[in-house]
């Protein structure tokens, strides 16, 4: 359970980047809409160009979401040296995708993939300029998770002195190199089949009436963790799955015609009731946020409220739900399943009352391409849409709240005592060593690097005497407050197995050897504990 909580906390690290960028995209969409801004939103004008510039940059974290998660997870999940764990995870992910690229370049036909189609080809994407299979966020999380596990297990591995240069971070990358090879082959073999299976559902959904509408929206939500939801909605929104040019372009081009007629929208529109998931983002997100807030502990409600406010606004206004959904997705998958079930049911019910259109985004898109231009002749449809949506917001709230309390999910504001988290070395342990004047037996430390680091800290006058710690290839470089508290070179040789000590006033160099990066990491961990 502790590992699940830690993973949930780690997921929040990259998710916290989303709200700001989501708001930027939402504002840009609003200010570029000619029906709201009038002539100011002329595509040839400076106003439109400025907001296009802002919107393009607003998509940064969403266009590179895989890398954001690869980088973000080690920050919380690496037990020590998080920076080096992050570097190893990024390199491993790049190797993984490069291996896939090489496999498909040589044996592409064997796996049913044609790289010559480029990134626009079905199931392909570019990661840091590498053309590879689109495993989306799931691939990023798996590869980062594997690398973090390798880092936590082998980062402190002591290699023979002759191979000391490969210790620590380089050793993790070396192991990852060989681990990524079978993973890349497995992905090349399995993933295209998974993608093709998703594609075959499209024809069924189009011809199955309300069942197809429900299935479309259920899969569009439930597949978000895998990234395969893109293969559900993209052919409908931008491709010719139901109408030429895709739902969005076709719907917008016909707004004038639809607005001028009082014939029911679903009789005028041949695109069906697909692409209505914006209602899930609007109405469902509010109910979820209220449930999480209401179950948070009293002393954390203010902090949780600020987090949820930004995330919910991003979901409702801009239609970008990752900040909110990823908050509970991996901590409480049952809640995400319920979210997909409720959302699909709500949208299907709304479609039964005549709702169709381009409603895949948030409030801005729904209002500007549906409500504002069409309300005059079709207000009754939108009234029923809102009534049903509000009713489901209430249903979301009560069901989510009940499940959160029943299963005691550790959502924001309900985290367990942080002291329960296992530490490599406790403050009490370090202080006991410091006061005792001699090093503890090696078994008392998580690694030999910790033992040596504790001895060096004692010889340098303790944590309170340290101003700065860096290192070069073999030397620990330390700045101390009081040089008189630094012990003689023999202490460092006898207790920390140093090769020597160089002192110049407050600048101290402990000659450690090739294991100096790991010793420095242990020293910094002790300092942080203090």
C-alpha positions as a printed Julia matrix, in Angstrom:
530×3 Matrix{Float64}:
   0.0    0.0     0.0
   2.87   2.38    0.8
   4.3    1.87   -2.68
   0.92   2.72   -4.21
   0.74   5.92   -2.18
   4.27   6.87   -3.22
   3.41   6.21   -6.85
   0.29   8.34   -6.57
   2.33  11.18   -5.08
   4.87  10.8    -7.88
   2.14  11.09  -10.52
   1.13  14.46   -9.09
   4.6   15.93   -9.72
   4.19  16.2   -13.52
   0.43  16.69  -13.29
   0.94  19.97  -11.38
   2.4   21.44  -14.57
  -0.84  20.97  -16.51
  -3.26  23.55  -15.06
  -1.31  26.65  -16.09
  -0.75  25.44  -19.63
  -4.37  24.31  -19.9
  -5.58  27.77  -18.96
  -3.29  29.32  -21.59
  -4.72  27.03  -24.29
  -8.27  27.76  -23.13
  -7.79  31.52  -23.18
  -6.16  31.38  -26.6
  -9.07  29.36  -27.97
 -11.51  31.88  -26.55
  -9.72  34.98  -27.81
  -9.26  33.55  -31.32
 -12.96  32.83  -31.79
 -14.5   35.3   -34.25
 -18.04  34.75  -32.94
 -16.97  36.15  -29.57
 -14.2   38.59  -30.45
 -15.57  39.75  -33.8
 -13.13  41.51  -36.14
 -10.49  41.49  -33.43
 -10.09  37.76  -34.09
  -9.34  38.23  -37.79
  -6.75  35.53  -38.65
  -4.69  38.14  -40.49
  -4.63  40.53  -37.52
  -2.02  40.99  -34.81
  -4.41  39.95  -32.01
  -5.04  36.55  -33.61
  -1.35  36.07  -34.32
  -0.35  36.86  -30.74
  -2.81  34.35  -29.31
  -1.74  31.76  -31.87
   1.8   32.27  -30.61
   0.61  31.85  -27.01
  -1.5   28.78  -27.81
   1.3   27.0   -29.65
   3.53  27.3   -26.59
   0.63  26.42  -24.29
   0.61  22.92  -25.78
   4.23  22.32  -24.68
   3.65  19.91  -21.8
   0.78  18.17  -23.58
   2.75  17.62  -26.78
   5.66  16.22  -24.75
   3.67  14.55  -22.01
   5.66  11.32  -22.29
   8.93  13.04  -21.46
   7.29  15.04  -18.69
   6.25  11.82  -16.94
   9.56  10.08  -17.58
  11.29  13.01  -15.87
   8.69  13.59  -13.16
   8.39  10.1   -11.65
  11.99   9.68  -10.4
  11.73  12.94   -8.47
   9.42  11.2    -5.99
  10.2    7.51   -6.44
  14.02   7.45   -6.43
  15.13   6.62   -2.89
  18.29   8.68   -3.33
  20.12  10.68   -6.02
  16.86  11.65   -7.74
  18.7   13.8   -10.27
  20.81  10.88  -11.47
  17.74   8.63  -11.5
  16.0   11.16  -13.72
  18.9   11.25  -16.16
  18.98   7.45  -16.28
  15.2    7.3   -16.91
  15.39   9.79  -19.79
  18.31   7.96  -21.42
  16.54   4.61  -20.97
  13.37   5.96  -22.58
  15.33   7.36  -25.52
  17.14   4.02  -25.92
  13.83   2.17  -25.77
  12.33   4.24  -28.57
  15.53   4.14  -30.62
  15.53   0.34  -30.35
  11.91   0.28  -31.55
  12.81   2.58  -34.45
  15.71   0.32  -35.44
  13.58  -2.82  -35.16
  10.85  -1.39  -37.37
  13.36   0.07  -39.81
  14.89  -3.35  -40.38
  11.95  -5.7   -39.76
   8.96  -3.37  -40.08
   6.98  -5.56  -42.51
   7.33  -8.5   -40.12
   5.54  -6.5   -37.45
   3.06  -4.93  -39.88
   4.43  -1.4   -39.52
   5.61   0.89  -42.31
   7.94   3.62  -41.05
   7.84   5.37  -44.42
   4.41   6.74  -43.47
   6.16   9.0   -40.96
   4.65  10.33  -37.75
   1.28  10.76  -39.5
   1.08   7.04  -40.06
  -1.36   5.09  -37.91
   0.18   4.22  -34.57
   3.41   6.19  -35.06
   4.74   9.26  -33.31
   7.97  11.15  -32.72
   9.66  11.2   -29.33
  12.56  13.67  -29.18
  12.91  13.32  -32.95
  12.78   9.5   -32.87
  10.08   7.93  -35.05
   8.58   5.14  -32.96
   5.37   3.37  -31.98
   2.89   5.57  -30.14
   2.86   3.95  -26.7
   1.94   7.36  -25.26
   2.0    7.89  -21.52
   1.76   4.17  -20.7
   5.1    3.47  -22.35
   6.66   6.43  -20.57
   5.4    5.31  -17.15
   6.49   1.69  -17.64
  10.0    2.56  -18.83
  10.5    5.21  -16.17
   9.2    2.81  -13.5
  11.56   0.03  -14.58
  14.52   2.41  -14.56
  13.62   3.72  -11.11
  13.48   0.15   -9.82
  16.91  -0.56  -11.28
  18.23   2.66   -9.77
  16.9    1.92   -6.29
  18.27  -1.61   -6.4
  21.66  -1.16   -8.02
  22.71   2.48   -7.65
  24.8    1.66   -4.54
  26.32  -1.46   -6.11
  30.08  -1.46   -5.41
  32.08  -2.42   -8.49
  35.73  -3.47   -8.55
  38.08  -0.49   -8.33
  39.14  -0.94  -11.96
  35.5   -0.45  -12.99
  34.75   2.3   -10.49
  34.06   4.83  -13.22
  30.92   2.83  -14.13
  29.41   2.93  -10.62
  26.17   4.69   -9.81
  24.3    6.39  -12.66
  26.4    4.97  -15.52
  25.86   1.45  -14.15
  22.07   1.94  -14.2
  22.21   3.16  -17.81
  24.36   0.17  -18.75
  21.84  -2.26  -17.25
  18.96  -0.35  -18.85
  20.58  -0.67  -22.26
  20.21  -4.46  -22.17
  16.79  -4.4   -20.44
  15.36  -2.12  -23.14
  16.23  -4.54  -25.96
  13.65  -7.27  -25.1
  11.13  -4.62  -24.08
  11.47  -2.95  -27.48
  10.98  -6.26  -29.33
   7.97  -7.08  -27.16
   6.44  -3.67  -27.89
   7.06  -3.99  -31.64
   5.35  -7.37  -31.59
   2.34  -6.62  -29.33
   1.54  -2.94  -29.71
   0.54  -2.85  -33.42
  -1.93  -5.66  -32.76
  -3.41  -3.7   -29.85
  -3.73  -0.62  -32.05
  -5.4   -2.61  -34.85
  -7.85  -4.1   -32.37
  -8.85  -0.62  -31.26
  -9.29   0.47  -34.87
 -11.63  -2.43  -35.65
 -14.04  -1.17  -32.98
 -14.73   1.99  -34.93
 -16.96   0.38  -37.54
 -18.95  -1.37  -34.84
 -19.49   1.84  -32.87
 -20.7    3.77  -35.91
 -23.36   1.19  -36.76
 -24.6    0.44  -33.23
 -26.75   3.46  -32.34
 -26.82   4.39  -28.67
 -24.75   1.32  -27.8
 -22.02   2.64  -30.08
 -22.26   6.12  -28.54
 -21.91   4.65  -25.03
 -19.02   2.41  -26.07
 -17.22   5.27  -27.82
 -17.28   7.51  -24.76
 -16.54   4.7   -22.31
 -13.43   3.66  -24.26
 -12.4    7.28  -24.8
 -12.18   7.67  -21.0
 -11.05   4.25  -19.81
  -8.15   4.08  -22.28
  -6.59   7.36  -21.15
  -3.94   5.61  -19.0
  -2.72   3.66  -22.02
  -2.81   6.55  -24.47
  -4.97   4.42  -26.79
  -7.9    6.81  -26.37
  -6.31   8.82  -29.2
  -7.14   5.96  -31.55
 -10.79   6.15  -30.48
 -11.59   9.81  -30.99
  -9.01  10.98  -33.55
 -10.61   9.22  -36.58
 -13.97  10.69  -35.56
 -12.8   14.2   -34.73
 -10.25  14.74  -37.49
 -10.73  11.79  -39.87
 -13.51  10.55  -42.1
 -14.87   7.9   -39.72
 -18.41   9.36  -39.81
 -18.26  12.56  -41.9
 -15.79  13.87  -44.46
 -13.1   16.04  -42.93
 -13.93  14.96  -39.4
 -16.64  16.05  -36.97
 -14.97  19.28  -35.83
 -14.29  20.79  -39.24
 -17.59  19.65  -40.75
 -19.66  20.87  -37.81
 -18.04  24.32  -37.7
 -18.42  24.76  -41.46
 -22.16  24.13  -41.16
 -22.93  26.3   -38.13
 -24.74  28.93  -40.19
 -26.96  26.35  -41.83
 -27.71  24.57  -38.54
 -28.45  27.83  -36.73
 -30.93  29.09  -39.33
 -33.14  25.99  -39.21
 -35.46  24.88  -36.43
 -35.31  21.27  -37.6
 -33.92  19.14  -34.73
 -30.14  19.04  -34.82
 -29.84  15.27  -34.97
 -32.01  15.26  -38.1
 -29.8   17.85  -39.78
 -26.51  16.36  -38.68
 -25.31  13.01  -40.03
 -22.26  12.79  -37.74
 -24.1   11.1   -34.92
 -23.68  11.75  -31.21
 -19.97  11.12  -31.08
 -17.49  13.63  -29.72
 -19.6   14.69  -26.74
 -16.97  13.86  -24.1
 -16.64  17.53  -23.21
 -19.71  17.03  -21.02
 -17.8   14.46  -18.98
 -15.0   16.98  -18.58
 -17.37  19.73  -17.47
 -19.98  18.08  -15.29
 -18.06  15.03  -14.11
 -14.95  16.97  -13.12
 -16.91  19.26  -10.8
 -18.49  16.33   -8.97
 -15.14  14.56   -8.63
 -13.37  17.66   -7.31
 -16.09  18.33   -4.76
 -15.9   14.74   -3.54
 -12.11  14.87   -3.12
 -12.33  18.21   -1.33
 -15.12  17.13    0.99
 -13.18  14.04    2.12
  -9.89  15.85    2.76
  -8.82  16.35    6.37
  -9.81  19.71    7.82
  -6.25  20.97    8.2
  -5.51  20.25    4.53
  -8.71  21.52    2.92
  -7.21  24.9     2.06
  -4.2   23.34    0.33
  -6.32  20.72   -1.45
  -8.86  23.34   -2.47
  -6.21  25.42   -4.21
  -4.94  22.36   -6.09
  -8.42  21.24   -7.11
  -9.57  24.7    -8.14
  -6.83  25.04  -10.74
  -7.26  21.46  -11.96
 -11.05  21.71  -12.2
 -10.97  25.03  -14.03
  -8.55  23.5   -16.52
 -10.9   20.56  -17.07
 -14.13  22.58  -17.26
 -12.93  25.57  -19.23
 -10.22  24.12  -21.47
 -11.31  20.47  -21.53
  -7.89  19.23  -20.36
  -8.66  16.7   -17.64
  -5.23  15.21  -16.92
  -4.55  17.43  -13.88
  -7.66  16.12  -12.14
  -7.92  12.58  -13.49
  -4.29  11.73  -12.9
  -4.74  12.82   -9.3
  -6.79   9.71   -8.58
  -6.16   7.49  -11.61
  -3.31   5.39  -10.28
  -4.16   5.68   -6.59
  -7.76   4.54   -7.0
  -8.36   2.82  -10.38
 -11.85   1.8    -9.25
 -12.79   5.48   -9.2
 -11.51   5.88  -12.74
 -13.61   2.93  -13.89
 -16.64   4.52  -12.24
 -15.76   7.81  -13.94
 -15.76   6.14  -17.37
 -19.05   4.32  -16.67
 -20.86   7.41  -15.38
 -19.48   9.67  -18.1
 -20.49   7.36  -20.94
 -23.97   6.9   -19.45
 -24.48  10.66  -19.02
 -23.46  11.45  -22.59
 -25.62   8.66  -24.02
 -28.62   9.96  -22.09
 -27.96  13.49  -23.36
 -27.77  12.17  -26.92
 -31.15  10.46  -26.41
 -32.54  13.95  -25.77
 -31.22  15.14  -29.12
 -27.68  16.35  -28.29
 -25.17  16.18  -31.14
 -22.3   18.36  -32.25
 -18.69  19.29  -31.65
 -18.36  18.97  -27.88
 -15.08  17.15  -27.35
 -13.4   20.0   -25.47
 -14.36  22.11  -22.5
 -16.73  24.98  -21.84
 -15.03  27.34  -24.28
 -15.4   24.97  -27.22
 -18.92  23.88  -26.28
 -20.12  27.45  -25.85
 -18.48  28.93  -28.94
 -19.27  26.16  -31.43
 -22.61  25.03  -30.02
 -24.48  27.13  -27.46
 -23.77  30.66  -28.67
 -24.5   30.21  -32.4
 -27.29  27.62  -32.05
 -29.13  28.54  -28.84
 -31.77  30.55  -30.68
 -33.5   27.66  -32.41
 -32.19  24.77  -30.32
 -32.29  26.03  -26.73
 -34.43  23.09  -25.6
 -31.69  20.61  -26.48
 -29.09  22.55  -24.56
 -31.39  23.02  -21.59
 -31.84  19.26  -21.31
 -28.08  18.86  -21.73
 -27.42  21.12  -18.73
 -30.13  19.54  -16.56
 -28.81  16.03  -17.19
 -25.24  17.23  -16.67
 -25.99  18.84  -13.3
 -27.86  15.72  -12.19
 -24.8   13.61  -12.98
 -22.54  16.09  -11.16
 -24.54  15.29   -8.03
 -24.36  11.54   -8.75
 -20.59  11.8    -9.27
 -20.19  13.64   -5.96
 -22.09  11.18   -3.8
 -20.7    8.0    -5.39
 -17.09   9.22   -5.39
 -17.37  10.49   -1.83
 -18.84   7.19   -0.63
 -16.1    5.12   -2.29
 -13.27   7.39   -1.12
 -14.41   7.06    2.49
 -15.28   3.35    2.25
 -11.9    2.29    0.82
  -9.92   5.06    2.57
  -8.2    6.12   -0.63
  -5.1    8.24    0.03
  -6.12  11.06   -2.26
  -4.8   14.6    -1.74
  -5.64  15.69    1.78
  -5.94  12.08    3.0
  -2.29  11.02    2.87
  -1.0    8.78    5.63
   1.65   9.89    8.11
   4.78  10.73    6.14
   6.89   9.23    8.94
   5.73   5.81    7.83
   7.79   6.14    4.65
  10.97   4.08    4.79
  14.13   6.17    4.94
  17.66   5.15    4.08
  18.97   6.8     7.2
  17.07   8.59    9.95
  17.91  11.82   11.7
  18.01   9.94   15.0
  20.53   7.46   13.59
  22.79  10.21   12.36
  22.64  12.18   15.6
  23.35   9.06   17.6
  26.42   8.43   15.47
  27.49  12.06   15.79
  27.17  12.1    19.56
  28.79   8.71   19.97
  32.02   9.84   18.34
  32.53   6.65   16.36
  31.0    5.02   13.34
  28.19   2.5    13.68
  28.75  -1.01   12.4
  28.34  -1.31    8.63
  25.09  -3.24    9.05
  23.48  -0.12   10.57
  23.67   1.71    7.25
  21.75   1.17    4.05
  25.0    0.96    2.11
  28.76   1.22    2.52
  28.53   4.68    0.94
  26.28   5.78    3.81
  28.8    4.46    6.34
  31.66   6.39    4.76
  29.51   9.51    4.35
  28.58   9.48    8.04
  32.26   9.2     8.98
  33.21  12.07    6.67
  30.44  14.26    8.09
  31.74  13.59   11.6
  35.27  14.48   10.51
  34.07  17.69    8.86
  32.44  18.93   12.03
  28.9   17.69   11.46
  25.99  18.89    9.4
  25.88  22.3    11.04
  29.44  23.01    9.92
  28.78  22.31    6.24
  28.11  25.23    3.88
  28.42  23.59    0.47
  29.13  20.14   -0.99
  30.24  19.34   -4.55
  32.56  16.82   -6.14
  34.88  16.26   -9.07
  35.95  12.9   -10.49
  37.61  11.63   -7.3
  37.38  14.38   -4.66
  34.64  15.54   -2.34
  34.81  19.34   -2.26
  33.33  20.87    0.89
  33.1   24.38    2.25
  32.92  24.51    6.05
  32.03  27.31    8.44
  34.73  26.6    11.03
  37.92  24.93    9.74
  39.04  24.21   13.28
  36.3   21.58   13.62
  37.76  19.51   10.75
  39.68  16.47   12.01
  43.12  15.44   10.88
  43.79  13.42    7.69
  44.33  10.18    9.65
  40.74  10.27   10.86
  39.42  10.36    7.28
  41.76   7.56    6.23
  40.93   5.31    9.17
  37.17   5.93    9.43
  36.04   6.78    5.91
  38.75   5.04    3.91
  39.74   8.31    2.25
  43.01   8.49    0.33
  43.9   11.87    1.75
  42.75  15.31    2.83
  43.58  18.72    1.35
  42.67  21.78    3.41
  42.9   25.45    2.43
  41.09  27.52    5.0
  37.38  26.83    4.73
  37.81  24.81    1.51
  38.23  21.1     2.17
  38.96  18.34   -0.35
  38.45  14.75    0.77
  40.13  12.39   -1.7
  37.5    9.65   -1.89
  38.13   7.92   -5.22
  35.77   6.97   -8.03
  32.91   6.33   -5.6
  32.74  10.04   -4.69
  29.35  10.67   -6.47
  27.64   8.04   -4.32
  29.29   9.27   -1.12
  28.22  12.81   -1.92
  24.62  11.63   -2.5
  24.64   9.99    0.94
  26.02  13.12    2.59
  23.33  15.25    0.96
  20.66  12.78    2.08
  21.93  13.06    5.67
  21.93  16.86    5.44
  18.36  16.84    4.13
  17.3   14.58    6.99
  18.73  17.06    9.45
